[in-house]
mmCIF file with all atom_site columns, C-alpha atoms in Angstrom:
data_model
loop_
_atom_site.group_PDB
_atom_site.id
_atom_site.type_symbol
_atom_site.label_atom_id
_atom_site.label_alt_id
_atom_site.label_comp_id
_atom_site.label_asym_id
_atom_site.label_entity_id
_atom_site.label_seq_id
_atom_site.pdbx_PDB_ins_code
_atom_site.Cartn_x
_atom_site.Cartn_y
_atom_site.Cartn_z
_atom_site.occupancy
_atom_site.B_iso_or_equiv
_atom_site.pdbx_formal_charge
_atom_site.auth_seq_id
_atom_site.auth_comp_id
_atom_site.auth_asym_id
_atom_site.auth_atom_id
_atom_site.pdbx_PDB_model_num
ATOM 1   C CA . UNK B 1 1   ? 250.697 -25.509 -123.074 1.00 0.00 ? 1   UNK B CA 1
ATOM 2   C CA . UNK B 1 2   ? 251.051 -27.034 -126.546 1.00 0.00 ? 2   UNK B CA 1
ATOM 3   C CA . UNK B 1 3   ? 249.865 -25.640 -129.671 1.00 0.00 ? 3   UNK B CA 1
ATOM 4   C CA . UNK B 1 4   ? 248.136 -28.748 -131.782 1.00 0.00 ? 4   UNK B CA 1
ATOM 5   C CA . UNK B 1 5   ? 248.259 -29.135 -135.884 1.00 0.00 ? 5   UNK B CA 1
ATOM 6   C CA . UNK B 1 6   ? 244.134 -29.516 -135.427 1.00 0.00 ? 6   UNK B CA 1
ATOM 7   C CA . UNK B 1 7   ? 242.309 -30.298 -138.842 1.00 0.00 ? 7   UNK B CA 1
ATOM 8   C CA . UNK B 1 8   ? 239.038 -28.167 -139.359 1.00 0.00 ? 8   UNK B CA 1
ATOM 9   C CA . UNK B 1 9   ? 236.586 -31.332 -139.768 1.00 0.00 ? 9   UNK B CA 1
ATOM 10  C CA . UNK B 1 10  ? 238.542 -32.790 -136.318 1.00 0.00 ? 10  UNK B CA 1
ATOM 11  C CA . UNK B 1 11  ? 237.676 -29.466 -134.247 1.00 0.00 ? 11  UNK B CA 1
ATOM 12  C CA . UNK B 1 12  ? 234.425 -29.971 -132.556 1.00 0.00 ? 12  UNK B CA 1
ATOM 13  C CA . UNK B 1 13  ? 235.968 -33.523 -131.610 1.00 0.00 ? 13  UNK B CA 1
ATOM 14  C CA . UNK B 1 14  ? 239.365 -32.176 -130.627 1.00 0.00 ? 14  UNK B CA 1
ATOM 15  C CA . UNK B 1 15  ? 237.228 -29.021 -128.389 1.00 0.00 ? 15  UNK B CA 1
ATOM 16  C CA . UNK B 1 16  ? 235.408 -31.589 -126.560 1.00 0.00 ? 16  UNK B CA 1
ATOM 17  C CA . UNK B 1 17  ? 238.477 -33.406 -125.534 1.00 0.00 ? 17  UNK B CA 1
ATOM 18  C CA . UNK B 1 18  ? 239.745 -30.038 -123.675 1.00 0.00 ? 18  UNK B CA 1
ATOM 19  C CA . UNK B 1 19  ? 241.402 -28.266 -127.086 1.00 0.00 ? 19  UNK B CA 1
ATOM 20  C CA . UNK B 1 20  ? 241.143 -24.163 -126.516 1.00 0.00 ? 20  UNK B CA 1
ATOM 21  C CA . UNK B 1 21  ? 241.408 -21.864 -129.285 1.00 0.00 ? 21  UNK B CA 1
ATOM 22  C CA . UNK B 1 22  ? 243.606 -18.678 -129.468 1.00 0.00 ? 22  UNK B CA 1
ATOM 23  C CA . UNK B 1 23  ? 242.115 -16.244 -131.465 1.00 0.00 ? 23  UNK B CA 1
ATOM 24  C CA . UNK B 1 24  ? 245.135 -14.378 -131.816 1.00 0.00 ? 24  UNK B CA 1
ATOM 25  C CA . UNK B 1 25  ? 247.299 -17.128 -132.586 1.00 0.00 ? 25  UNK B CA 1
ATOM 26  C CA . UNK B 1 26  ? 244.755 -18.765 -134.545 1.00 0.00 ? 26  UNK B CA 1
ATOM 27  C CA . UNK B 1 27  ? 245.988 -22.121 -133.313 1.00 0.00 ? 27  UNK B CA 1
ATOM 28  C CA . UNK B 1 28  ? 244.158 -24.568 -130.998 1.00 0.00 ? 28  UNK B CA 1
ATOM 29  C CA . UNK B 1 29  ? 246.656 -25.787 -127.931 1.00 0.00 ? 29  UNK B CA 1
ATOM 30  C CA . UNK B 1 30  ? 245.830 -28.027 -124.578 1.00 0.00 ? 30  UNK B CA 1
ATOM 31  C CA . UNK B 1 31  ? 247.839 -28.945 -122.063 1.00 0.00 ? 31  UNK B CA 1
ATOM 32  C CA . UNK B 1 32  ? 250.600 -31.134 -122.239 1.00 0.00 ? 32  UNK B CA 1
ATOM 33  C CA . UNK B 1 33  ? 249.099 -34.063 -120.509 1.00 0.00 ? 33  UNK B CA 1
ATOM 34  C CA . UNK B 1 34  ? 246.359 -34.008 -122.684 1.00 0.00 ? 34  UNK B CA 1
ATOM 35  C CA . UNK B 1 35  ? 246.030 -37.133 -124.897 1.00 0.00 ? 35  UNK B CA 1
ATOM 36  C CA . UNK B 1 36  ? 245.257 -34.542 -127.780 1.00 0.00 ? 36  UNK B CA 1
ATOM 37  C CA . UNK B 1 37  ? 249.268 -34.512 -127.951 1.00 0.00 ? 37  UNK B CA 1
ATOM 38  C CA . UNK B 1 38  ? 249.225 -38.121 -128.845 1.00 0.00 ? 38  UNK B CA 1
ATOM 39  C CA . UNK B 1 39  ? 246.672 -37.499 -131.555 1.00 0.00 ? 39  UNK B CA 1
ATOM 40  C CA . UNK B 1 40  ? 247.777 -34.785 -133.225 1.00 0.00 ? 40  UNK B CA 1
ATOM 41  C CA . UNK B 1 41  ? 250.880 -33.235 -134.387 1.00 0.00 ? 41  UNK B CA 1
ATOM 42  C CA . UNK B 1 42  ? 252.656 -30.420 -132.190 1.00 0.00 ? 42  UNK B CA 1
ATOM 43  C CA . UNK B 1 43  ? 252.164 -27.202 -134.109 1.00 0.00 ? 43  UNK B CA 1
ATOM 44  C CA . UNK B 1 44  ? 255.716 -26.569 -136.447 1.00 0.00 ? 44  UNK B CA 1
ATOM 45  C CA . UNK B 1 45  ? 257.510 -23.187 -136.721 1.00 0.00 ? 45  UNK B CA 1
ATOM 46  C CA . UNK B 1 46  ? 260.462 -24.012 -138.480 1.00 0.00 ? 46  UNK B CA 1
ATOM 47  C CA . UNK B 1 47  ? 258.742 -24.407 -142.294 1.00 0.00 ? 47  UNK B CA 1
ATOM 48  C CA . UNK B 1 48  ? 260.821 -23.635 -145.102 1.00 0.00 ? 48  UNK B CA 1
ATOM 49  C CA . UNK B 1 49  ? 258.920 -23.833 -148.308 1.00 0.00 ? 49  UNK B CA 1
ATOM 50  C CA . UNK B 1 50  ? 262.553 -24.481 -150.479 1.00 0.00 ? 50  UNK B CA 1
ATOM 51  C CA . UNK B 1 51  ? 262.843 -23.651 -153.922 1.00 0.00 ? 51  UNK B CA 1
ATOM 52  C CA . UNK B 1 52  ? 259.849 -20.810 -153.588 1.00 0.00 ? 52  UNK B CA 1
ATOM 53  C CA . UNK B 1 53  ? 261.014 -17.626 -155.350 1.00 0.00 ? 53  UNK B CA 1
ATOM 54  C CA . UNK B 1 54  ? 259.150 -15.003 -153.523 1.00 0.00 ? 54  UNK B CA 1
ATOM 55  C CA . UNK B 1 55  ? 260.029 -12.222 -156.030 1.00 0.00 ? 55  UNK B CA 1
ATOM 56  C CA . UNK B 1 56  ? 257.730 -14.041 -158.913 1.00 0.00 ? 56  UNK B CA 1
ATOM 57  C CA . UNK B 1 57  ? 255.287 -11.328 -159.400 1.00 0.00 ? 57  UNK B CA 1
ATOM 58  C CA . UNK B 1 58  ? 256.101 -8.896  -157.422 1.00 0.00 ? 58  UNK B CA 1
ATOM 59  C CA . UNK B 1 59  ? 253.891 -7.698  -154.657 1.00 0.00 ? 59  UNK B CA 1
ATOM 60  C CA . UNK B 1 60  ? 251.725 -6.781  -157.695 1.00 0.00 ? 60  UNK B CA 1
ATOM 61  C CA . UNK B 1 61  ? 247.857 -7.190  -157.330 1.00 0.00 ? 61  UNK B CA 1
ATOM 62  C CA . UNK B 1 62  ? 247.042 -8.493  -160.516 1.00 0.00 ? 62  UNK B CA 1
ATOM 63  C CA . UNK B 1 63  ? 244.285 -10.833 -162.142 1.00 0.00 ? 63  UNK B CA 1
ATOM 64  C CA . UNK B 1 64  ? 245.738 -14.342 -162.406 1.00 0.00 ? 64  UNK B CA 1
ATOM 65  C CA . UNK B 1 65  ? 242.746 -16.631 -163.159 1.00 0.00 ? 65  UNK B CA 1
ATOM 66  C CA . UNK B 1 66  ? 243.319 -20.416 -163.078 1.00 0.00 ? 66  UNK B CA 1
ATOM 67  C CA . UNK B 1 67  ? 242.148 -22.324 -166.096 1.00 0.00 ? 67  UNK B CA 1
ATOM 68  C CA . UNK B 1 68  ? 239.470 -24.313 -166.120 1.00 0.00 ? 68  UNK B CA 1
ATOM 69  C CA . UNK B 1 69  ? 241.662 -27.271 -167.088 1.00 0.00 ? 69  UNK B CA 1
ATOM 70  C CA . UNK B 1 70  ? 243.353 -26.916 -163.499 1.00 0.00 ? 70  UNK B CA 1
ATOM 71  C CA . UNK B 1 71  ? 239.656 -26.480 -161.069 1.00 0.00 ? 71  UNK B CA 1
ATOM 72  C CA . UNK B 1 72  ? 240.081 -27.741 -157.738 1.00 0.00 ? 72  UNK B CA 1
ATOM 73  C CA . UNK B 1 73  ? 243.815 -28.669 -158.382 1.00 0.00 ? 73  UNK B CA 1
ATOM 74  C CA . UNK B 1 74  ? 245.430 -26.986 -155.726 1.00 0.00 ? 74  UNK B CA 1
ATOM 75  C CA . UNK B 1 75  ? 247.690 -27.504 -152.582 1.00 0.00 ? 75  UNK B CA 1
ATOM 76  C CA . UNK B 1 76  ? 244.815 -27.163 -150.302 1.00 0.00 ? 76  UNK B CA 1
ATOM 77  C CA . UNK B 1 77  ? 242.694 -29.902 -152.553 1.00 0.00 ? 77  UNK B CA 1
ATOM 78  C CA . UNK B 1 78  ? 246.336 -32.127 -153.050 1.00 0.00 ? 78  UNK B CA 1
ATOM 79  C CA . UNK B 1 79  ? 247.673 -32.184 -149.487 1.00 0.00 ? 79  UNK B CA 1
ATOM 80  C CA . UNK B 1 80  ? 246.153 -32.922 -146.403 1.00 0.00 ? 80  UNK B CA 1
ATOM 81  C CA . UNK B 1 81  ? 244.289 -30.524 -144.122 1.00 0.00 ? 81  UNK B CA 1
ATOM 82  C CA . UNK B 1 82  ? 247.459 -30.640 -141.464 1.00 0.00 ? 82  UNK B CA 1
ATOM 83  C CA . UNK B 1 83  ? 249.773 -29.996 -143.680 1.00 0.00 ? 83  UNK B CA 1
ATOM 84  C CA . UNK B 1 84  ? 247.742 -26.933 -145.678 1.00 0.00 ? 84  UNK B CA 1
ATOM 85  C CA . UNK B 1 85  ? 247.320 -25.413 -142.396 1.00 0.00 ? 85  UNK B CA 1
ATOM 86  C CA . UNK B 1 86  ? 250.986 -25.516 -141.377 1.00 0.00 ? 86  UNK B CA 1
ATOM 87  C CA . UNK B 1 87  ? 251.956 -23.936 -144.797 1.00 0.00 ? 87  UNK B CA 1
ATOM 88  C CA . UNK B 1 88  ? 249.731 -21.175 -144.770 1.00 0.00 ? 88  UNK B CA 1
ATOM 89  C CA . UNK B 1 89  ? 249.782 -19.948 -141.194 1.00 0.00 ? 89  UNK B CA 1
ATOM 90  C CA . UNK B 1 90  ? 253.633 -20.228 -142.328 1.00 0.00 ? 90  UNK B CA 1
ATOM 91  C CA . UNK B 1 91  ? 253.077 -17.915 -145.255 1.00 0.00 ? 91  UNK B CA 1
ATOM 92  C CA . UNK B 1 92  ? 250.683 -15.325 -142.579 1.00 0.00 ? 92  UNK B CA 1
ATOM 93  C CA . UNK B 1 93  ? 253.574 -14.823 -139.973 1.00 0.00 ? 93  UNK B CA 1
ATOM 94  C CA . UNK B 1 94  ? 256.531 -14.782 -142.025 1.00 0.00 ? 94  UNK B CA 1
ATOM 95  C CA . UNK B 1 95  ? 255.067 -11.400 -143.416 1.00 0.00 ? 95  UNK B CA 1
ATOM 96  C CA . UNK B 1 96  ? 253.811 -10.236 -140.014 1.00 0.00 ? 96  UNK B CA 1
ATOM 97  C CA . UNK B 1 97  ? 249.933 -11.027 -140.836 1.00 0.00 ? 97  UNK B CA 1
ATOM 98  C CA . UNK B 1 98  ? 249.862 -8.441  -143.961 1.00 0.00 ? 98  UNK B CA 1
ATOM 99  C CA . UNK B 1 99  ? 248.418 -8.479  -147.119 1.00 0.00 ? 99  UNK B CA 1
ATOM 100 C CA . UNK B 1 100 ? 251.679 -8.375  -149.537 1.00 0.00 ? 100 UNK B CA 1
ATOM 101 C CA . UNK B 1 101 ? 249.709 -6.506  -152.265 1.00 0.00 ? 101 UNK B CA 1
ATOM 102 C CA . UNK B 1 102 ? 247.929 -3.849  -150.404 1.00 0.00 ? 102 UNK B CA 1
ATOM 103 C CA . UNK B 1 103 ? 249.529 -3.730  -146.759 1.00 0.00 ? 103 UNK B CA 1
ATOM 104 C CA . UNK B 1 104 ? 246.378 -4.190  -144.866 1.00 0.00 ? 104 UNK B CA 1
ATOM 105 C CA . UNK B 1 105 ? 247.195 -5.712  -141.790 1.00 0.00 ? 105 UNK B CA 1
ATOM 106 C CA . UNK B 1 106 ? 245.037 -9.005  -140.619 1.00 0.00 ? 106 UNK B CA 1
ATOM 107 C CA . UNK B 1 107 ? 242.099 -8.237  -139.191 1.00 0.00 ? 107 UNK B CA 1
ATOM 108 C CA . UNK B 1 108 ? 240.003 -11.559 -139.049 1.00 0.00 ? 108 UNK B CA 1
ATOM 109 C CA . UNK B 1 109 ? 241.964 -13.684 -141.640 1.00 0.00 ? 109 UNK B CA 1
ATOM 110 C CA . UNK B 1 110 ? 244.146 -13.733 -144.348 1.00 0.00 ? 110 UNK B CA 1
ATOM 111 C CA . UNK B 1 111 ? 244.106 -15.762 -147.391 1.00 0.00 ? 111 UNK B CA 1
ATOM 112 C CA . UNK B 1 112 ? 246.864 -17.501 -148.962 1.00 0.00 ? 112 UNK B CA 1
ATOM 113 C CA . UNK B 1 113 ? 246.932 -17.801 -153.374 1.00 0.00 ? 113 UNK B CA 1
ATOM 114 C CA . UNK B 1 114 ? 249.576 -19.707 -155.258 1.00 0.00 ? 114 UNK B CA 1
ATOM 115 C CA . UNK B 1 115 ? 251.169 -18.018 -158.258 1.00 0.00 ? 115 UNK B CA 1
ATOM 116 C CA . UNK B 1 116 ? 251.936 -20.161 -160.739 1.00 0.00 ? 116 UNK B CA 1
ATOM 117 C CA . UNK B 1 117 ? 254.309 -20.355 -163.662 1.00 0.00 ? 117 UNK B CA 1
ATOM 118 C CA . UNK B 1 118 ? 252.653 -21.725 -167.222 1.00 0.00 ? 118 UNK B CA 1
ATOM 119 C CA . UNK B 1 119 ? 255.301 -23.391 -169.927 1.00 0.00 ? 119 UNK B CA 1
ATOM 120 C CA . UNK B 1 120 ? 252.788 -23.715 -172.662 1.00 0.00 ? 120 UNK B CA 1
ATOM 121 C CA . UNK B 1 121 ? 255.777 -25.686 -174.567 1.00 0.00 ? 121 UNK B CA 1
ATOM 122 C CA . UNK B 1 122 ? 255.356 -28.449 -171.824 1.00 0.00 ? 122 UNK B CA 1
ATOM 123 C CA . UNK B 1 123 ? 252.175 -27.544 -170.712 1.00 0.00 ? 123 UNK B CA 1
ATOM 124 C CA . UNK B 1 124 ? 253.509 -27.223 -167.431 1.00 0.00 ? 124 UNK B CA 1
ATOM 125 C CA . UNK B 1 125 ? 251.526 -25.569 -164.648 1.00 0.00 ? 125 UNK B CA 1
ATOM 126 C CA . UNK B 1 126 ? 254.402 -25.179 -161.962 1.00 0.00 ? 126 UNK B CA 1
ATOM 127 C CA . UNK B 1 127 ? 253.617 -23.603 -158.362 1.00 0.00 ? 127 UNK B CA 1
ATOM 128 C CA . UNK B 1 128 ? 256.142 -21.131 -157.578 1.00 0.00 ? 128 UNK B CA 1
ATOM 129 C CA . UNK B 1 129 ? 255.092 -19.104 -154.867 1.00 0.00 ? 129 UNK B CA 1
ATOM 130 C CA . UNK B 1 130 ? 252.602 -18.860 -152.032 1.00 0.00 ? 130 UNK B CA 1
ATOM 131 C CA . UNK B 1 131 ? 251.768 -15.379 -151.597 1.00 0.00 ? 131 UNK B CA 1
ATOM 132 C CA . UNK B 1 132 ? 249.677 -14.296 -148.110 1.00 0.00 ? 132 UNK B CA 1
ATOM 133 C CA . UNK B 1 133 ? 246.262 -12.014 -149.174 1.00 0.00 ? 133 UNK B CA 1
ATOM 134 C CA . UNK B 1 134 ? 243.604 -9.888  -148.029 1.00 0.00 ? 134 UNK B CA 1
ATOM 135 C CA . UNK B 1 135 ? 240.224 -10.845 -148.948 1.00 0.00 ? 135 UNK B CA 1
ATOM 136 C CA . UNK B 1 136 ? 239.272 -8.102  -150.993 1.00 0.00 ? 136 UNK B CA 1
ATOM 137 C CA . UNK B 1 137 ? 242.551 -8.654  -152.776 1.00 0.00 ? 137 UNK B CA 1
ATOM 138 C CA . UNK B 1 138 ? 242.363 -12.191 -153.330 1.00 0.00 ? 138 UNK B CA 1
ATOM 139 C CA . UNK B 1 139 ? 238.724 -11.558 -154.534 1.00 0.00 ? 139 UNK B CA 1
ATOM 140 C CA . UNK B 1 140 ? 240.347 -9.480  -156.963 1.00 0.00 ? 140 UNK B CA 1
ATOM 141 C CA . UNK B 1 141 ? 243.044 -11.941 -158.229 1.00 0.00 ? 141 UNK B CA 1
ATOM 142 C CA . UNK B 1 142 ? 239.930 -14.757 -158.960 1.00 0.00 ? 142 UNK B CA 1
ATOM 143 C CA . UNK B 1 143 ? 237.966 -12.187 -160.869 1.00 0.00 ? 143 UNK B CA 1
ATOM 144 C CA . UNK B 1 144 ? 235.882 -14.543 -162.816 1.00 0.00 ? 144 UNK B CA 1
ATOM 145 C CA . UNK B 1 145 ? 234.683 -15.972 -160.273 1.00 0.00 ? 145 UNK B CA 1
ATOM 146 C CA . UNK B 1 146 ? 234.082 -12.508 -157.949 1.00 0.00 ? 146 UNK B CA 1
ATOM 147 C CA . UNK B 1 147 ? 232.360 -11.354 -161.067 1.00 0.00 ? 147 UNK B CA 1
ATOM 148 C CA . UNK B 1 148 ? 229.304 -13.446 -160.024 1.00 0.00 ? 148 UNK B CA 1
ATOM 149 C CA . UNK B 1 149 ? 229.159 -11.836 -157.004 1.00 0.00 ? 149 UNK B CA 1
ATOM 150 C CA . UNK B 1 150 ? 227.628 -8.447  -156.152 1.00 0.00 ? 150 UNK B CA 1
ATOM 151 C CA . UNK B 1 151 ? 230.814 -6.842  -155.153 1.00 0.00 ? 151 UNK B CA 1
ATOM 152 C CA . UNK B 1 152 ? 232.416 -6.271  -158.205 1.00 0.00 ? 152 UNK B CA 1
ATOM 153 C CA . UNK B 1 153 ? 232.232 -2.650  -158.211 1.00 0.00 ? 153 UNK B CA 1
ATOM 154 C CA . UNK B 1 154 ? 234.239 -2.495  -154.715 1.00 0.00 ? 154 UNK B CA 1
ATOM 155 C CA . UNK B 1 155 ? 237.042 -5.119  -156.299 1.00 0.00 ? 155 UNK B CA 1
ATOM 156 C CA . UNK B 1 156 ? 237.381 -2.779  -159.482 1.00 0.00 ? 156 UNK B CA 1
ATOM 157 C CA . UNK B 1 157 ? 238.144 0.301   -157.141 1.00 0.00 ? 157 UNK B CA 1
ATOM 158 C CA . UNK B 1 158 ? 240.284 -1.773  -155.031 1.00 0.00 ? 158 UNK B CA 1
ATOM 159 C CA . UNK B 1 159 ? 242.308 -2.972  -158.347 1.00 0.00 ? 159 UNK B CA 1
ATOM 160 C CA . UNK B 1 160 ? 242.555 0.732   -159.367 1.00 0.00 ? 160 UNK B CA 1
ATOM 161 C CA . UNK B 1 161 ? 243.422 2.258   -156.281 1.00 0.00 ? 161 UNK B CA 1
ATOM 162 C CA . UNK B 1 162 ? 246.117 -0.407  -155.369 1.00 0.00 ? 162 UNK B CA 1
ATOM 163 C CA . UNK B 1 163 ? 247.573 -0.204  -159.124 1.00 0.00 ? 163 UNK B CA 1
ATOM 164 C CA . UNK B 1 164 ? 246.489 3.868   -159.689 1.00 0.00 ? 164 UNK B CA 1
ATOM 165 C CA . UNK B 1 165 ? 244.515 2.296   -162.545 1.00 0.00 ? 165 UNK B CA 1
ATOM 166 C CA . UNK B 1 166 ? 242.526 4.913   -164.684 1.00 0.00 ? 166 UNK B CA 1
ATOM 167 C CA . UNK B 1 167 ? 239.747 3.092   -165.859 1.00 0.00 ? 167 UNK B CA 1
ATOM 168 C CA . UNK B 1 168 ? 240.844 2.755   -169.642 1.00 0.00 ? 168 UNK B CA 1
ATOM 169 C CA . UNK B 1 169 ? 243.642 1.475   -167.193 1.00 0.00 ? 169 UNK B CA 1
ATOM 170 C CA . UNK B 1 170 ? 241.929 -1.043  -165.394 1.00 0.00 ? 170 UNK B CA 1
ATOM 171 C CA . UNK B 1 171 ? 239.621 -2.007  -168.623 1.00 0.00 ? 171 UNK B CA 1
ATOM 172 C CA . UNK B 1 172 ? 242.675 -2.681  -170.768 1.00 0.00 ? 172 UNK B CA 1
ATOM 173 C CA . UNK B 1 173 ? 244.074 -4.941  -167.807 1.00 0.00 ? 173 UNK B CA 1
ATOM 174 C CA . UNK B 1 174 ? 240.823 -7.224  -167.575 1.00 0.00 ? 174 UNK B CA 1
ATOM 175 C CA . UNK B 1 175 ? 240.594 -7.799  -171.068 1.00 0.00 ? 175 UNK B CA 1
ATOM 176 C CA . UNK B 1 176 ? 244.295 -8.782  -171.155 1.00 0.00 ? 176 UNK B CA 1
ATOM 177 C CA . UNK B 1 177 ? 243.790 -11.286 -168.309 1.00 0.00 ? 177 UNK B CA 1
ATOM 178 C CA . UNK B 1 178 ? 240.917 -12.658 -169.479 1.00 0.00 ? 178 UNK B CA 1
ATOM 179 C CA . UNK B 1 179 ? 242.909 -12.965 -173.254 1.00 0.00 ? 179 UNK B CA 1
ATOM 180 C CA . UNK B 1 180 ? 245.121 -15.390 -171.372 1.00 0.00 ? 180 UNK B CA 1
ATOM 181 C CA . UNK B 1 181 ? 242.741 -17.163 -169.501 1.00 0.00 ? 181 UNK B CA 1
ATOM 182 C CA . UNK B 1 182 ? 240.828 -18.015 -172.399 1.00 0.00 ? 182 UNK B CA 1
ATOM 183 C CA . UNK B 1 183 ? 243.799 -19.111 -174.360 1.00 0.00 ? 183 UNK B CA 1
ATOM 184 C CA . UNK B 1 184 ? 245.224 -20.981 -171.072 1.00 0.00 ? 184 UNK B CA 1
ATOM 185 C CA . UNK B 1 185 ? 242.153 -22.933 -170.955 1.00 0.00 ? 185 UNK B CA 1
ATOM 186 C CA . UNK B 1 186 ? 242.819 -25.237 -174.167 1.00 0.00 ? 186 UNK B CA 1
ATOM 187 C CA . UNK B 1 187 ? 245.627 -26.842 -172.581 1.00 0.00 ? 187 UNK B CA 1
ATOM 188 C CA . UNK B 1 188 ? 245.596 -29.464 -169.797 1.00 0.00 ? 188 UNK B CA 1
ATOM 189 C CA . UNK B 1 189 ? 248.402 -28.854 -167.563 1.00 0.00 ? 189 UNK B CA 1
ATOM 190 C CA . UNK B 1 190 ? 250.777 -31.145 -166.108 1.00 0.00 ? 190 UNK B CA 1
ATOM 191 C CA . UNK B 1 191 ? 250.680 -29.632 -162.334 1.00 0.00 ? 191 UNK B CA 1
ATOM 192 C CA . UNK B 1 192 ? 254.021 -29.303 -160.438 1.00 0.00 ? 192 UNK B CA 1
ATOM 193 C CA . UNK B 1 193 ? 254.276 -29.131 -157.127 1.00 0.00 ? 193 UNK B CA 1
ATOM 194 C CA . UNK B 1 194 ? 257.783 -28.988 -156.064 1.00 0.00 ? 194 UNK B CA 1
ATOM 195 C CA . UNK B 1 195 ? 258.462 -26.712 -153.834 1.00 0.00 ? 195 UNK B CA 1
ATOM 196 C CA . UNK B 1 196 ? 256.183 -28.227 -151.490 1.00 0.00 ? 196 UNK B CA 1
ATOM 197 C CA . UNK B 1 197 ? 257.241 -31.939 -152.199 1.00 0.00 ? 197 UNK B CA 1
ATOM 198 C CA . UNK B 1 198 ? 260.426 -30.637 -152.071 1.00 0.00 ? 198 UNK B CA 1
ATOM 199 C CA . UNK B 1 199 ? 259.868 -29.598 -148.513 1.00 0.00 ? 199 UNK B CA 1
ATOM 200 C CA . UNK B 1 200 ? 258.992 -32.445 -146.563 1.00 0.00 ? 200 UNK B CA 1
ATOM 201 C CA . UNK B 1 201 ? 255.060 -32.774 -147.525 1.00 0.00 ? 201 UNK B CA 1
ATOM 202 C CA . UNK B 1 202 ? 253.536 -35.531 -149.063 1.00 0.00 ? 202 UNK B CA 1
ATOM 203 C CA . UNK B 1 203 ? 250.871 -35.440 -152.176 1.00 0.00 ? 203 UNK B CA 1
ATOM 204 C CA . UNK B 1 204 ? 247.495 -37.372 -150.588 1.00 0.00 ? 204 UNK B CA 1
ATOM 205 C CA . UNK B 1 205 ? 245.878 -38.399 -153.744 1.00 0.00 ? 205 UNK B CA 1
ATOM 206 C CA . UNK B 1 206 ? 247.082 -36.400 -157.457 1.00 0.00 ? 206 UNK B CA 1
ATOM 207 C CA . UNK B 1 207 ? 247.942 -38.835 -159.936 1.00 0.00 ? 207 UNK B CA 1
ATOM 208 C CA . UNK B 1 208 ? 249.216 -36.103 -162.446 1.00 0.00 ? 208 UNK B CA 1
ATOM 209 C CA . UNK B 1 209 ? 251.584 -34.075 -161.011 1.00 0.00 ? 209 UNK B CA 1
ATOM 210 C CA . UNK B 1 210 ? 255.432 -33.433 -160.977 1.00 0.00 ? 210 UNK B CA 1
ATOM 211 C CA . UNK B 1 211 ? 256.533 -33.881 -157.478 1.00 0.00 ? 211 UNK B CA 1
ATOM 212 C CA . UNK B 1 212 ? 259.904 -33.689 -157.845 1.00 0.00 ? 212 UNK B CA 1
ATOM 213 C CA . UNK B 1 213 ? 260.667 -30.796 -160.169 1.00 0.00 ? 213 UNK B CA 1
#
């Protein structure tokens, strides 16, 4: 049995030609005489994302809204399908399948956000860390755009519980975050994505970008 680097759009294809799906793996694998092994690449466990500080932030849940200036700009948007997959099921089991803010252990998925560190001197957005999430706490880290949804009221409570937030507490941090956002948003960042580059994976189509910082 092999475990296969399957992208999502290639799935149905890739299930018809005899792939299986682990649920608790969350992998698709096949025999190894399949010609699925010949298609696609053999699932990787060695990943080492080098240069990634994994102290940046804490295991703080925090809002950290990306500027509009940097929409859709992101390692999942920038690399290809394969390669996002390999780097965030990396980021899931090197922390046991846990939320690193809250604890709460994976029930049906995780989520992985990049933290980022802005140089407003250079106007340099530069990835630093990959950080593994629950849902309701990476719902809370995008909270512009979970205040359009219906839930808000459960994310503030989350944010407050996870933080022990009163709610002058919790007010004072959303205006704060949304301070920087707004002031974050009249620059157009140079994006860096280094650590990744750095690590073996290849940018599919991001013409500005620092890929070797």
């Amino acid at each position: 049995m092999v475990y296969l680097n399957i992208p999502y759009n290639d799935r149905k294809k890739a299930k018809n030609m005899g792939a299986l799906w682990d649920a608790n793996a969350k992998k698709w694998y096949c025999e190894e005489d399949n010609e699925l092994c010949s298609m696609y690449d053999v699932y990787k466990t060695d990943i080492t994302i080098i240069g990634e500080d994994r102290t940046f932030g804490d295991n703080k849940l925090y809002i950290d809204m990306i500027p509009k200036t940097s929409y859709f700009k992101n390692v999942r948007s920038i690399f290809n399908d394969c390669d996002w997959n390999l780097i965030r099921h990396h980021i899931y089991e090197r922390v046991n399948n846990r939320c690193e803010c809250c604890g709460r252990k994976r029930n049906k998925y995780l989520e992985a956000h990049e933290r980022w560190e802005f140089n407003e001197e250079t106007q340099t957005q530069k990835l630093v860390r990959i950080i593994a999430l629950c849902k309701l706490c990476h719902s809370a880290t995008h909270y512009g755009h979970s205040k359009r949804r219906k839930n808000i009221d459960n994310i503030n409570n989350h944010i407050k519980k996870i933080n022990n937030f009163t709610e002058e507490e919790l007010d004072n941090h959303i205006k704060t975050a949304y301070e920087i956002w707004r002031n974050r948003n009249k620059i157009k960042w140079n994006l860096d994505f280094g650590i990744i580059t750095n690590s073996g994976f290849e940018i599919r189509n991001y013409k500005s970008s620092h890929a070797d910082n």
